[in-house]
Amino acid sequence: MSELPPSSYQPKPYVGPSADEVLALRREHLNPAIFHYYKKPIMIVEGRGQYLYDENGRRYLDGFGGIVTVSVGHCHPAVVAAAQAQNDTLQHTTTIYLHPNIALYARDLAAKMPGELKVCYFVNSGSEANDLAITMARAYTGNYDVIALRNGYHGGSPGTMALTSHHTWKFNVPHSFGVQHALMPDTYRGPYGRDDGDAGQKYADDVKNLIQFGTSGQVGAFIAESIQGVGGTVVFPPSYLKNAYEHVRAAGGLCIADEVQAGFGRTGTHFWGFETQGVIPDIVTMAKGIGNGCPLAAVVTTPKIAKALTTRIHFNTFGGNPVVCAQGRAVLQVIERERLQENCLNVGGYLKSGLLKLAEKHALIGDVRGLGLMLGVELVKDRGTKVPAKDECAAVFEKCKDLGLLVGKGGLFGNTLRIKPPMCITRSDVDFLLSALNEALSAV
Ligand SMILES: Cc1ncc(COP(=O)(O)O)c(C=O)c1O
């Protein structure tokens, strides 16, 4: 039986409504389209580091970090202290007055960026960040057409729903004006595999093709996640972005990297996912892990591109609020002080090699992929046909939860386990994770 590593933390006694009562309230008063994980949903009421606790005090290893959002660990004391101190002093004014937090935070964030990427816009969500990035690219270039990638996820606002490329997230309403999707550069399922040394260039040729056949020949922007997250942790072949960027820039467009999931050291080797592809984007969008759970997101670009948005006022009431900036700044400091990028590299490498060993044992595993602590395990019914093992994946997922391990699920067919824990997990946690996953796979 898989056992969680010991922990001395004692969760507080829970005194609120029961899980059944909360579920009933959700059904009565919340958006009926929201889904919950697990046949019988679990209620999580407390978190510390890499662990979550339900209302009965049961501990789980969080292998999904609140959908890749809790970057430095649940309720990290330094992050909590920074937010509490600011909450106690001044919560809100907007950018109509000066406040040090937004300026200091912008300076610190810009210091993490390569090249001329040094102007920050703060917003509240990844969708807003991507909407702003597209507006900015269109305003700067004077071009309208946008190229995104199939299997990508960029948000749920009307603008970003257009960029997103999974039918499951697109409502049957008018959207996608001026947005087209190029081939997903997936070396597991796509036409060019990992044995093809030119796969990056070949997939990027489809971007060129789309520009020639689907647009006026002039484009506003190309947007891609640096690793496709919701799409099931799809890592692009080497030189894909480099080649794609060349085609886009030749057509007058700007290149946008969506770092909402892959940024902030998660890939282990680099602070930003795009660096693993050897490119420097024109605009970078970020959210989720940037704030360890607070509503903070950002767009970073060059002074020259930012100038394009000075013809009108860009204003965001909560964007860069003193509290979220204090929290975001503390997150950056913790990543550095606790060398969490290095932890992603070491512990992530250990986890990936363990997953590859599980793949030798369990034929259900079709593919293990990802970088650092952004990993995916795709389950298939047959390794030859690669038929997605959707039901089996759901069963493994459910069993993992019973064993005390929470992971995510993704890919168009919901057959990829997504493992993206807080970046502070340890080798002992990984031993537990692998043991639980092995047990779950054996049970299915
Ligand atoms: C890569 C990526 N971009 C953008 C978004 C949208 O972020 P938000 O949900 O904060 O609007 C997400 C959310 O999952 C994402 O994964």
Short mmCIF file of C-alpha atoms and ligand atoms in Angstrom, two decimals:
data_model
loop_
_atom_site.label_atom_id
_atom_site.label_comp_id
_atom_site.label_asym_id
_atom_site.label_seq_id
_atom_site.Cartn_x
_atom_site.Cartn_y
_atom_site.Cartn_z
CA MET A 1 0.00 0.00 0.00
CA SER A 2 1.46 3.39 -1.02
CA GLU A 3 2.16 5.67 1.91
CA LEU A 4 2.56 9.42 1.93
CA PRO A 5 5.83 10.71 3.41
CA PRO A 6 5.38 11.72 7.07
CA SER A 7 4.30 15.27 7.86
CA SER A 8 4.13 16.99 11.23
CA TYR A 9 1.54 19.52 10.04
CA GLN A 10 -1.84 19.27 11.75
CA PRO A 11 -4.73 20.75 9.77
CA LYS A 12 -7.19 22.89 11.70
CA PRO A 13 -10.49 21.28 12.71
CA TYR A 14 -13.05 21.99 10.00
CA VAL A 15 -16.35 23.44 11.15
CA GLY A 16 -18.10 24.52 7.92
CA PRO A 17 -20.85 22.89 5.85
CA SER A 18 -20.41 19.25 4.77
CA ALA A 19 -19.24 18.27 1.28
CA ASP A 20 -22.79 17.13 0.43
CA GLU A 21 -24.19 20.49 1.52
CA VAL A 22 -21.59 22.36 -0.51
CA LEU A 23 -22.35 20.23 -3.56
CA ALA A 24 -26.06 20.95 -3.17
CA LEU A 25 -25.34 24.70 -2.91
CA ARG A 26 -23.15 24.57 -6.00
CA ARG A 27 -25.89 22.77 -7.92
CA GLU A 28 -28.45 25.33 -6.90
CA HIS A 29 -26.48 28.54 -7.21
CA LEU A 30 -23.44 28.07 -9.44
CA ASN A 31 -22.89 27.92 -13.15
CA PRO A 32 -24.25 24.48 -14.14
CA ALA A 33 -21.45 24.00 -16.68
CA ILE A 34 -18.65 23.84 -14.11
CA PHE A 35 -17.41 20.33 -13.67
CA HIS A 36 -15.80 18.62 -10.72
CA TYR A 37 -13.15 15.97 -10.61
CA TYR A 38 -14.06 12.49 -9.33
CA LYS A 39 -17.35 10.60 -9.21
CA LYS A 40 -17.82 11.72 -5.64
CA PRO A 41 -16.15 15.13 -5.53
CA ILE A 42 -13.69 15.76 -2.74
CA MET A 43 -13.77 18.96 -0.71
CA ILE A 44 -10.39 20.56 -0.05
CA VAL A 45 -10.31 22.98 2.84
CA GLU A 46 -6.64 23.46 3.66
CA GLY A 47 -3.25 23.32 2.01
CA ARG A 48 0.38 23.38 3.15
CA GLY A 49 3.30 23.10 0.79
CA GLN A 50 2.66 20.19 -1.56
CA TYR A 51 -0.19 18.75 0.51
CA LEU A 52 -3.92 19.31 0.56
CA TYR A 53 -6.39 18.38 3.29
CA ASP A 54 -10.06 17.54 3.03
CA GLU A 55 -12.70 18.45 5.62
CA ASN A 56 -11.94 15.29 7.58
CA GLY A 57 -8.24 16.11 7.79
CA ARG A 58 -7.26 13.49 5.20
CA ARG A 59 -3.99 14.45 3.48
CA TYR A 60 -3.37 14.22 -0.27
CA LEU A 61 -0.27 14.84 -2.34
CA ASP A 62 -1.17 17.64 -4.72
CA GLY A 63 0.14 16.52 -8.10
CA PHE A 64 -1.68 19.25 -10.00
CA GLY A 65 -1.07 22.45 -8.02
CA GLY A 66 -4.58 23.86 -8.43
CA ILE A 67 -4.24 23.48 -12.21
CA VAL A 68 -0.55 24.43 -12.41
CA THR A 69 -1.14 27.55 -10.32
CA VAL A 70 0.31 26.86 -6.91
CA SER A 71 3.93 27.26 -7.89
CA VAL A 72 5.86 27.63 -4.63
CA GLY A 73 3.56 25.59 -2.37
CA HIS A 74 0.21 26.06 -0.68
CA CYS A 75 0.16 28.91 1.84
CA HIS A 76 3.90 29.47 1.62
CA PRO A 77 4.66 31.47 4.79
CA ALA A 78 6.64 34.19 2.95
CA VAL A 79 3.88 34.64 0.37
CA VAL A 80 1.14 34.70 3.00
CA ALA A 81 3.11 37.21 5.10
CA ALA A 82 3.65 39.54 2.14
CA ALA A 83 -0.05 39.50 1.23
CA GLN A 84 -1.18 39.86 4.86
CA ALA A 85 1.11 42.83 5.52
CA GLN A 86 -0.17 44.59 2.40
CA ASN A 87 -3.81 43.72 3.16
CA ASP A 88 -3.31 45.35 6.52
CA THR A 89 -1.87 48.54 5.07
CA LEU A 90 -3.58 49.40 1.79
CA GLN A 91 -5.63 47.07 -0.37
CA HIS A 92 -6.52 49.09 -3.40
CA THR A 93 -6.19 52.42 -5.18
CA THR A 94 -5.55 51.68 -8.92
CA THR A 95 -2.77 53.13 -11.03
CA ILE A 96 -4.20 56.67 -10.91
CA TYR A 97 -1.93 57.13 -7.86
CA LEU A 98 1.63 56.03 -7.38
CA HIS A 99 2.31 52.93 -5.31
CA PRO A 100 5.70 51.29 -4.87
CA ASN A 101 4.55 47.64 -5.17
CA ILE A 102 3.55 47.70 -8.83
CA ALA A 103 6.73 49.55 -9.82
CA LEU A 104 9.07 47.33 -7.81
CA TYR A 105 7.33 44.20 -8.98
CA ALA A 106 7.49 45.27 -12.64
CA ARG A 107 11.21 45.91 -12.20
CA ASP A 108 11.77 42.46 -10.66
CA LEU A 109 9.67 40.66 -13.26
CA ALA A 110 11.36 42.48 -16.14
CA ALA A 111 14.74 41.44 -14.71
CA LYS A 112 13.76 37.82 -15.37
CA MET A 113 13.11 38.50 -19.07
CA PRO A 114 15.61 38.32 -21.91
CA GLY A 115 16.28 41.00 -24.51
CA GLU A 116 14.14 44.11 -24.66
CA LEU A 117 11.18 42.55 -22.88
CA LYS A 118 10.90 45.04 -20.06
CA VAL A 119 7.47 46.69 -20.09
CA CYS A 120 4.82 45.02 -17.93
CA TYR A 121 1.04 45.24 -18.01
CA PHE A 122 -0.78 43.67 -15.10
CA VAL A 123 -4.21 42.07 -15.43
CA ASN A 124 -6.19 39.47 -13.48
CA SER A 125 -6.24 36.28 -15.53
CA GLY A 126 -4.53 34.42 -18.33
CA SER A 127 -7.48 35.05 -20.65
CA GLU A 128 -7.20 38.78 -20.10
CA ALA A 129 -3.45 38.66 -20.66
CA ASN A 130 -3.88 36.86 -23.99
CA ASP A 131 -6.67 39.19 -25.09
CA LEU A 132 -4.42 42.14 -24.39
CA ALA A 133 -1.47 40.55 -26.19
CA ILE A 134 -3.54 40.02 -29.34
CA THR A 135 -4.89 43.56 -29.21
CA MET A 136 -1.36 44.85 -28.80
CA ALA A 137 -0.02 42.81 -31.72
CA ARG A 138 -2.84 43.91 -34.01
CA ALA A 139 -2.40 47.56 -32.99
CA TYR A 140 1.35 47.41 -33.49
CA THR A 141 1.41 45.59 -36.83
CA GLY A 142 -1.78 46.96 -38.35
CA ASN A 143 -2.51 43.37 -39.36
CA TYR A 144 -5.57 41.40 -38.33
CA ASP A 145 -4.91 37.70 -38.90
CA VAL A 146 -3.75 35.62 -35.96
CA ILE A 147 -2.30 32.14 -36.02
CA ALA A 148 -2.69 29.86 -33.03
CA LEU A 149 -2.08 26.12 -32.75
CA ARG A 150 -4.45 23.18 -32.77
CA ASN A 151 -4.67 21.56 -29.35
CA GLY A 152 -3.85 24.90 -27.69
CA TYR A 153 -5.65 26.47 -24.75
CA HIS A 154 -5.47 30.22 -24.20
CA GLY A 155 -8.60 31.03 -22.19
CA GLY A 156 -12.35 31.27 -22.20
CA SER A 157 -13.14 34.91 -22.98
CA PRO A 158 -14.69 35.50 -26.42
CA GLY A 159 -11.29 36.54 -27.81
CA THR A 160 -9.29 33.73 -26.29
CA MET A 161 -11.96 31.12 -27.00
CA ALA A 162 -11.05 31.86 -30.61
CA LEU A 163 -7.40 31.08 -29.92
CA THR A 164 -8.25 27.93 -28.00
CA SER A 165 -8.42 24.88 -30.21
CA HIS A 166 -10.44 22.14 -28.56
CA HIS A 167 -14.12 21.88 -29.42
CA THR A 168 -14.82 21.09 -25.77
CA TRP A 169 -14.03 24.68 -24.73
CA LYS A 170 -15.66 26.50 -27.64
CA PHE A 171 -19.32 27.53 -27.41
CA ASN A 172 -21.41 27.35 -30.53
CA VAL A 173 -21.50 31.14 -30.94
CA PRO A 174 -19.69 33.41 -33.38
CA HIS A 175 -16.00 33.41 -32.59
CA SER A 176 -12.60 32.93 -34.20
CA PHE A 177 -12.82 35.89 -36.59
CA GLY A 178 -9.34 36.34 -37.96
CA VAL A 179 -7.93 33.38 -36.06
CA GLN A 180 -6.70 30.21 -37.73
CA HIS A 181 -4.99 27.18 -36.26
CA ALA A 182 -1.85 25.52 -37.56
CA LEU A 183 -0.98 21.85 -37.15
CA MET A 184 -0.15 20.84 -33.60
CA PRO A 185 3.52 19.99 -33.41
CA ASP A 186 2.92 16.71 -31.59
CA THR A 187 5.67 14.17 -32.19
CA TYR A 188 3.64 11.39 -30.53
CA ARG A 189 0.43 11.64 -32.57
CA GLY A 190 1.34 13.91 -35.46
CA PRO A 191 2.79 13.00 -38.88
CA TYR A 192 6.41 13.72 -37.90
CA GLY A 193 7.68 11.68 -34.96
CA ARG A 194 10.60 11.89 -32.55
CA ASP A 195 12.76 9.87 -34.93
CA ASP A 196 12.49 12.68 -37.49
CA GLY A 197 15.30 15.16 -36.90
CA ASP A 198 13.54 17.72 -39.11
CA ALA A 199 10.18 17.48 -37.31
CA GLY A 200 10.48 21.01 -35.88
CA GLN A 201 11.01 22.55 -39.26
CA LYS A 202 8.33 20.39 -40.92
CA TYR A 203 5.65 21.33 -38.39
CA ALA A 204 6.68 24.98 -38.70
CA ASP A 205 6.22 24.72 -42.47
CA ASP A 206 2.51 24.39 -41.77
CA VAL A 207 2.57 27.87 -40.24
CA LYS A 208 4.08 29.19 -43.45
CA ASN A 209 1.53 27.26 -45.44
CA LEU A 210 -1.33 28.71 -43.41
CA ILE A 211 0.02 32.24 -43.89
CA GLN A 212 0.18 31.69 -47.65
CA PHE A 213 -3.17 29.96 -48.08
CA GLY A 214 -5.28 31.29 -45.23
CA THR A 215 -4.34 34.95 -44.80
CA SER A 216 -3.57 38.05 -46.85
CA GLY A 217 0.07 37.10 -46.44
CA GLN A 218 0.44 39.64 -43.64
CA VAL A 219 -0.29 38.51 -40.10
CA GLY A 220 -0.74 40.27 -36.78
CA ALA A 221 0.41 37.56 -34.42
CA PHE A 222 1.35 33.97 -33.79
CA ILE A 223 0.55 32.65 -30.33
CA ALA A 224 1.65 29.37 -28.80
CA GLU A 225 1.99 27.89 -25.34
CA SER A 226 5.61 26.96 -24.81
CA ILE A 227 4.40 23.50 -23.79
CA GLN A 228 0.74 22.74 -24.47
CA GLY A 229 -0.79 22.25 -21.03
CA VAL A 230 -4.52 21.58 -21.25
CA GLY A 231 -3.81 19.71 -24.50
CA GLY A 232 -1.96 17.05 -22.50
CA THR A 233 1.63 18.32 -21.99
CA VAL A 234 2.65 18.39 -25.63
CA VAL A 235 6.32 19.37 -25.98
CA PHE A 236 7.34 20.78 -29.36
CA PRO A 237 10.23 19.24 -31.29
CA PRO A 238 13.52 21.17 -31.24
CA SER A 239 13.61 24.30 -33.42
CA TYR A 240 9.84 24.34 -33.95
CA LEU A 241 9.29 27.80 -32.46
CA LYS A 242 12.46 29.15 -34.05
CA ASN A 243 11.25 28.19 -37.51
CA ALA A 244 7.65 29.21 -36.87
CA TYR A 245 8.77 32.61 -35.55
CA GLU A 246 10.82 33.19 -38.71
CA HIS A 247 7.79 32.55 -40.93
CA VAL A 248 5.58 34.80 -38.83
CA ARG A 249 8.08 37.64 -38.68
CA ALA A 250 8.63 37.42 -42.42
CA ALA A 251 4.86 38.01 -42.76
CA GLY A 252 5.00 41.09 -40.51
CA GLY A 253 3.63 39.40 -37.40
CA LEU A 254 4.61 39.42 -33.74
CA CYS A 255 5.30 36.25 -31.79
CA ILE A 256 3.52 35.71 -28.49
CA ALA A 257 4.59 33.09 -25.96
CA ASP A 258 1.86 31.96 -23.58
CA GLU A 259 3.79 31.09 -20.42
CA VAL A 260 0.70 30.71 -18.26
CA GLN A 261 1.63 27.11 -17.38
CA ALA A 262 5.24 26.61 -18.44
CA GLY A 263 6.79 29.74 -16.92
CA PHE A 264 8.44 30.54 -13.58
CA GLY A 265 11.03 27.78 -13.61
CA ARG A 266 8.71 24.82 -13.99
CA THR A 267 10.62 23.33 -16.94
CA GLY A 268 13.69 23.06 -14.70
CA THR A 269 16.31 23.97 -17.27
CA HIS A 270 15.00 27.48 -17.90
CA PHE A 271 12.90 30.11 -16.17
CA TRP A 272 10.66 30.49 -19.24
CA GLY A 273 9.39 27.69 -21.44
CA PHE A 274 10.20 29.56 -24.66
CA GLU A 275 13.89 29.50 -23.69
CA THR A 276 13.86 25.72 -24.11
CA GLN A 277 13.17 26.42 -27.80
CA GLY A 278 15.92 29.04 -28.13
CA VAL A 279 13.63 31.94 -29.07
CA ILE A 280 12.83 35.40 -27.73
CA PRO A 281 9.16 36.31 -28.25
CA ASP A 282 7.89 39.83 -28.87
CA ILE A 283 5.20 39.49 -26.22
CA VAL A 284 4.99 37.10 -23.27
CA THR A 285 1.81 36.36 -21.34
CA MET A 286 1.78 34.84 -17.87
CA ALA A 287 -0.73 33.94 -15.15
CA LYS A 288 -1.40 31.03 -12.77
CA GLY A 289 1.99 30.26 -11.14
CA ILE A 290 2.96 33.94 -11.22
CA GLY A 291 0.90 34.57 -8.08
CA ASN A 292 0.73 31.16 -6.36
CA GLY A 293 -3.05 31.41 -6.35
CA CYS A 294 -3.96 35.09 -6.36
CA PRO A 295 -5.67 36.82 -9.32
CA LEU A 296 -2.52 38.11 -10.97
CA ALA A 297 -1.49 37.89 -14.61
CA ALA A 298 0.82 39.89 -16.83
CA VAL A 299 1.83 40.77 -20.35
CA VAL A 300 5.45 41.71 -20.92
CA THR A 301 6.69 43.30 -24.12
CA THR A 302 9.25 45.71 -25.53
CA PRO A 303 9.05 49.51 -25.15
CA LYS A 304 8.59 49.83 -28.92
CA ILE A 305 5.58 47.51 -29.05
CA ALA A 306 4.09 49.01 -25.87
CA LYS A 307 4.07 52.39 -27.57
CA ALA A 308 1.42 51.10 -29.98
CA LEU A 309 -1.07 51.05 -27.14
CA THR A 310 -0.49 54.64 -26.11
CA THR A 311 -2.92 55.97 -28.72
CA ARG A 312 -5.74 55.11 -26.30
CA ILE A 313 -5.96 54.47 -22.58
CA HIS A 314 -5.40 50.92 -21.43
CA PHE A 315 -6.78 50.65 -17.94
CA ASN A 316 -7.46 47.71 -15.65
CA THR A 317 -9.08 48.38 -12.27
CA PHE A 318 -7.54 45.51 -10.31
CA GLY A 319 -4.49 44.93 -12.48
CA GLY A 320 -1.33 45.38 -10.44
CA ASN A 321 -3.20 45.92 -7.20
CA PRO A 322 -0.83 46.45 -4.21
CA VAL A 323 -1.78 43.12 -2.61
CA VAL A 324 -1.27 40.90 -5.67
CA CYS A 325 1.97 42.70 -6.52
CA ALA A 326 3.28 42.05 -3.01
CA GLN A 327 2.31 38.41 -3.43
CA GLY A 328 3.83 38.13 -6.92
CA ARG A 329 7.05 39.68 -5.73
CA ALA A 330 7.24 37.27 -2.81
CA VAL A 331 6.72 34.37 -5.24
CA LEU A 332 9.68 35.48 -7.35
CA GLN A 333 11.81 35.76 -4.23
CA VAL A 334 10.82 32.31 -2.98
CA ILE A 335 11.56 30.70 -6.37
CA GLU A 336 15.03 32.18 -6.18
CA ARG A 337 15.75 31.68 -2.47
CA GLU A 338 14.54 28.08 -2.40
CA ARG A 339 16.07 27.28 -5.79
CA LEU A 340 12.77 25.88 -7.01
CA GLN A 341 13.77 25.88 -10.67
CA GLU A 342 16.65 23.59 -9.72
CA ASN A 343 14.21 21.44 -7.75
CA CYS A 344 12.02 21.14 -10.86
CA LEU A 345 15.04 19.92 -12.79
CA ASN A 346 16.22 17.41 -10.17
CA VAL A 347 12.96 16.12 -8.76
CA GLY A 348 11.27 16.41 -12.17
CA GLY A 349 14.04 14.33 -13.75
CA TYR A 350 13.71 11.74 -11.00
CA LEU A 351 9.94 11.64 -11.52
CA LYS A 352 10.19 11.33 -15.29
CA SER A 353 12.66 8.46 -15.09
CA GLY A 354 10.30 6.72 -12.64
CA LEU A 355 7.38 7.24 -15.04
CA LEU A 356 9.43 5.78 -17.89
CA LYS A 357 10.08 2.71 -15.73
CA LEU A 358 6.34 2.39 -15.12
CA ALA A 359 5.88 2.52 -18.89
CA GLU A 360 8.07 -0.57 -19.22
CA LYS A 361 5.69 -2.40 -16.92
CA HIS A 362 2.27 -1.08 -17.96
CA ALA A 363 1.28 -1.40 -21.63
CA LEU A 364 -1.48 1.14 -20.97
CA ILE A 365 1.14 3.90 -20.95
CA GLY A 366 1.62 5.03 -24.54
CA ASP A 367 3.81 8.03 -23.89
CA VAL A 368 5.65 9.81 -21.10
CA ARG A 369 6.63 13.37 -21.91
CA GLY A 370 7.31 16.81 -20.54
CA LEU A 371 10.04 18.88 -18.95
CA GLY A 372 10.87 19.47 -15.31
CA LEU A 373 7.71 19.35 -13.24
CA MET A 374 5.38 19.70 -16.21
CA LEU A 375 4.82 16.07 -17.16
CA GLY A 376 2.20 14.05 -19.00
CA VAL A 377 1.44 10.35 -19.17
CA GLU A 378 -0.74 9.45 -22.14
CA LEU A 379 -2.74 6.24 -21.84
CA VAL A 380 -3.65 4.20 -24.91
CA LYS A 381 -5.56 0.97 -25.46
CA ASP A 382 -2.91 -0.24 -27.86
CA ARG A 383 0.57 1.14 -28.45
CA GLY A 384 0.33 0.41 -32.19
CA THR A 385 -3.00 2.06 -32.93
CA LYS A 386 -2.68 4.63 -30.11
CA VAL A 387 -6.44 4.50 -29.52
CA PRO A 388 -6.98 6.83 -26.52
CA ALA A 389 -7.69 4.92 -23.29
CA LYS A 390 -10.17 7.44 -21.96
CA ASP A 391 -12.12 5.19 -19.61
CA GLU A 392 -8.97 3.55 -18.29
CA CYS A 393 -7.48 6.98 -17.69
CA ALA A 394 -10.56 7.99 -15.70
CA ALA A 395 -10.27 4.79 -13.65
CA VAL A 396 -6.55 5.34 -12.90
CA PHE A 397 -7.28 8.94 -12.00
CA GLU A 398 -10.03 7.88 -9.58
CA LYS A 399 -7.91 5.18 -8.01
CA CYS A 400 -5.00 7.60 -7.51
CA LYS A 401 -7.33 9.85 -5.54
CA ASP A 402 -8.41 6.92 -3.37
CA LEU A 403 -4.72 6.31 -2.65
CA GLY A 404 -4.13 9.95 -1.67
CA LEU A 405 -2.70 11.30 -4.93
CA LEU A 406 -4.37 14.10 -6.87
CA VAL A 407 -3.30 14.59 -10.48
CA GLY A 408 -4.84 16.33 -13.48
CA LYS A 409 -6.28 15.01 -16.71
CA GLY A 410 -6.07 16.51 -20.18
CA GLY A 411 -5.77 16.14 -23.92
CA LEU A 412 -8.67 16.28 -26.33
CA PHE A 413 -9.68 12.73 -25.39
CA GLY A 414 -9.04 13.12 -21.66
CA ASN A 415 -6.55 10.25 -21.77
CA THR A 416 -3.44 12.03 -20.51
CA LEU A 417 -2.60 12.26 -16.83
CA ARG A 418 -1.12 15.67 -16.12
CA ILE A 419 1.42 15.82 -13.31
CA LYS A 420 2.30 19.40 -12.42
CA PRO A 421 2.70 19.67 -8.66
CA PRO A 422 3.84 22.65 -6.63
CA MET A 423 7.53 23.11 -7.45
CA CYS A 424 8.57 22.29 -3.87
CA ILE A 425 7.83 18.55 -3.95
CA THR A 426 10.54 16.19 -2.77
CA ARG A 427 11.96 12.86 -3.88
CA SER A 428 10.01 11.14 -1.09
CA ASP A 429 6.81 12.64 -2.50
CA VAL A 430 7.81 11.34 -5.93
CA ASP A 431 8.39 7.85 -4.49
CA PHE A 432 4.87 7.95 -3.13
CA LEU A 433 3.47 9.32 -6.40
CA LEU A 434 5.10 6.56 -8.44
CA SER A 435 4.02 3.87 -6.03
CA ALA A 436 0.40 5.13 -6.04
CA LEU A 437 0.36 5.41 -9.82
CA ASN A 438 1.78 1.92 -10.14
CA GLU A 439 -0.91 0.60 -7.81
CA ALA A 440 -3.63 2.44 -9.75
CA LEU A 441 -2.37 1.21 -13.13
CA SER A 442 -2.17 -2.36 -11.81
CA ALA A 443 -5.75 -2.15 -10.56
CA VAL A 444 -7.17 -1.11 -13.95
C1 LIG B 1 -1.83 28.12 -21.31
C2 LIG B 1 -3.00 28.86 -20.75
N1 LIG B 1 -3.25 30.11 -21.19
C3 LIG B 1 -4.28 30.81 -20.71
C4 LIG B 1 -5.14 30.28 -19.78
C5 LIG B 1 -6.30 31.09 -19.29
O1 LIG B 1 -6.06 31.51 -17.99
P1 LIG B 1 -7.28 31.96 -17.03
O2 LIG B 1 -8.05 30.75 -16.70
O3 LIG B 1 -6.56 32.59 -15.86
O4 LIG B 1 -8.07 32.97 -17.79
C6 LIG B 1 -4.91 29.00 -19.29
C7 LIG B 1 -5.80 28.41 -18.28
O5 LIG B 1 -5.81 27.22 -18.04
C8 LIG B 1 -3.81 28.27 -19.80
O6 LIG B 1 -3.56 27.03 -19.38
#
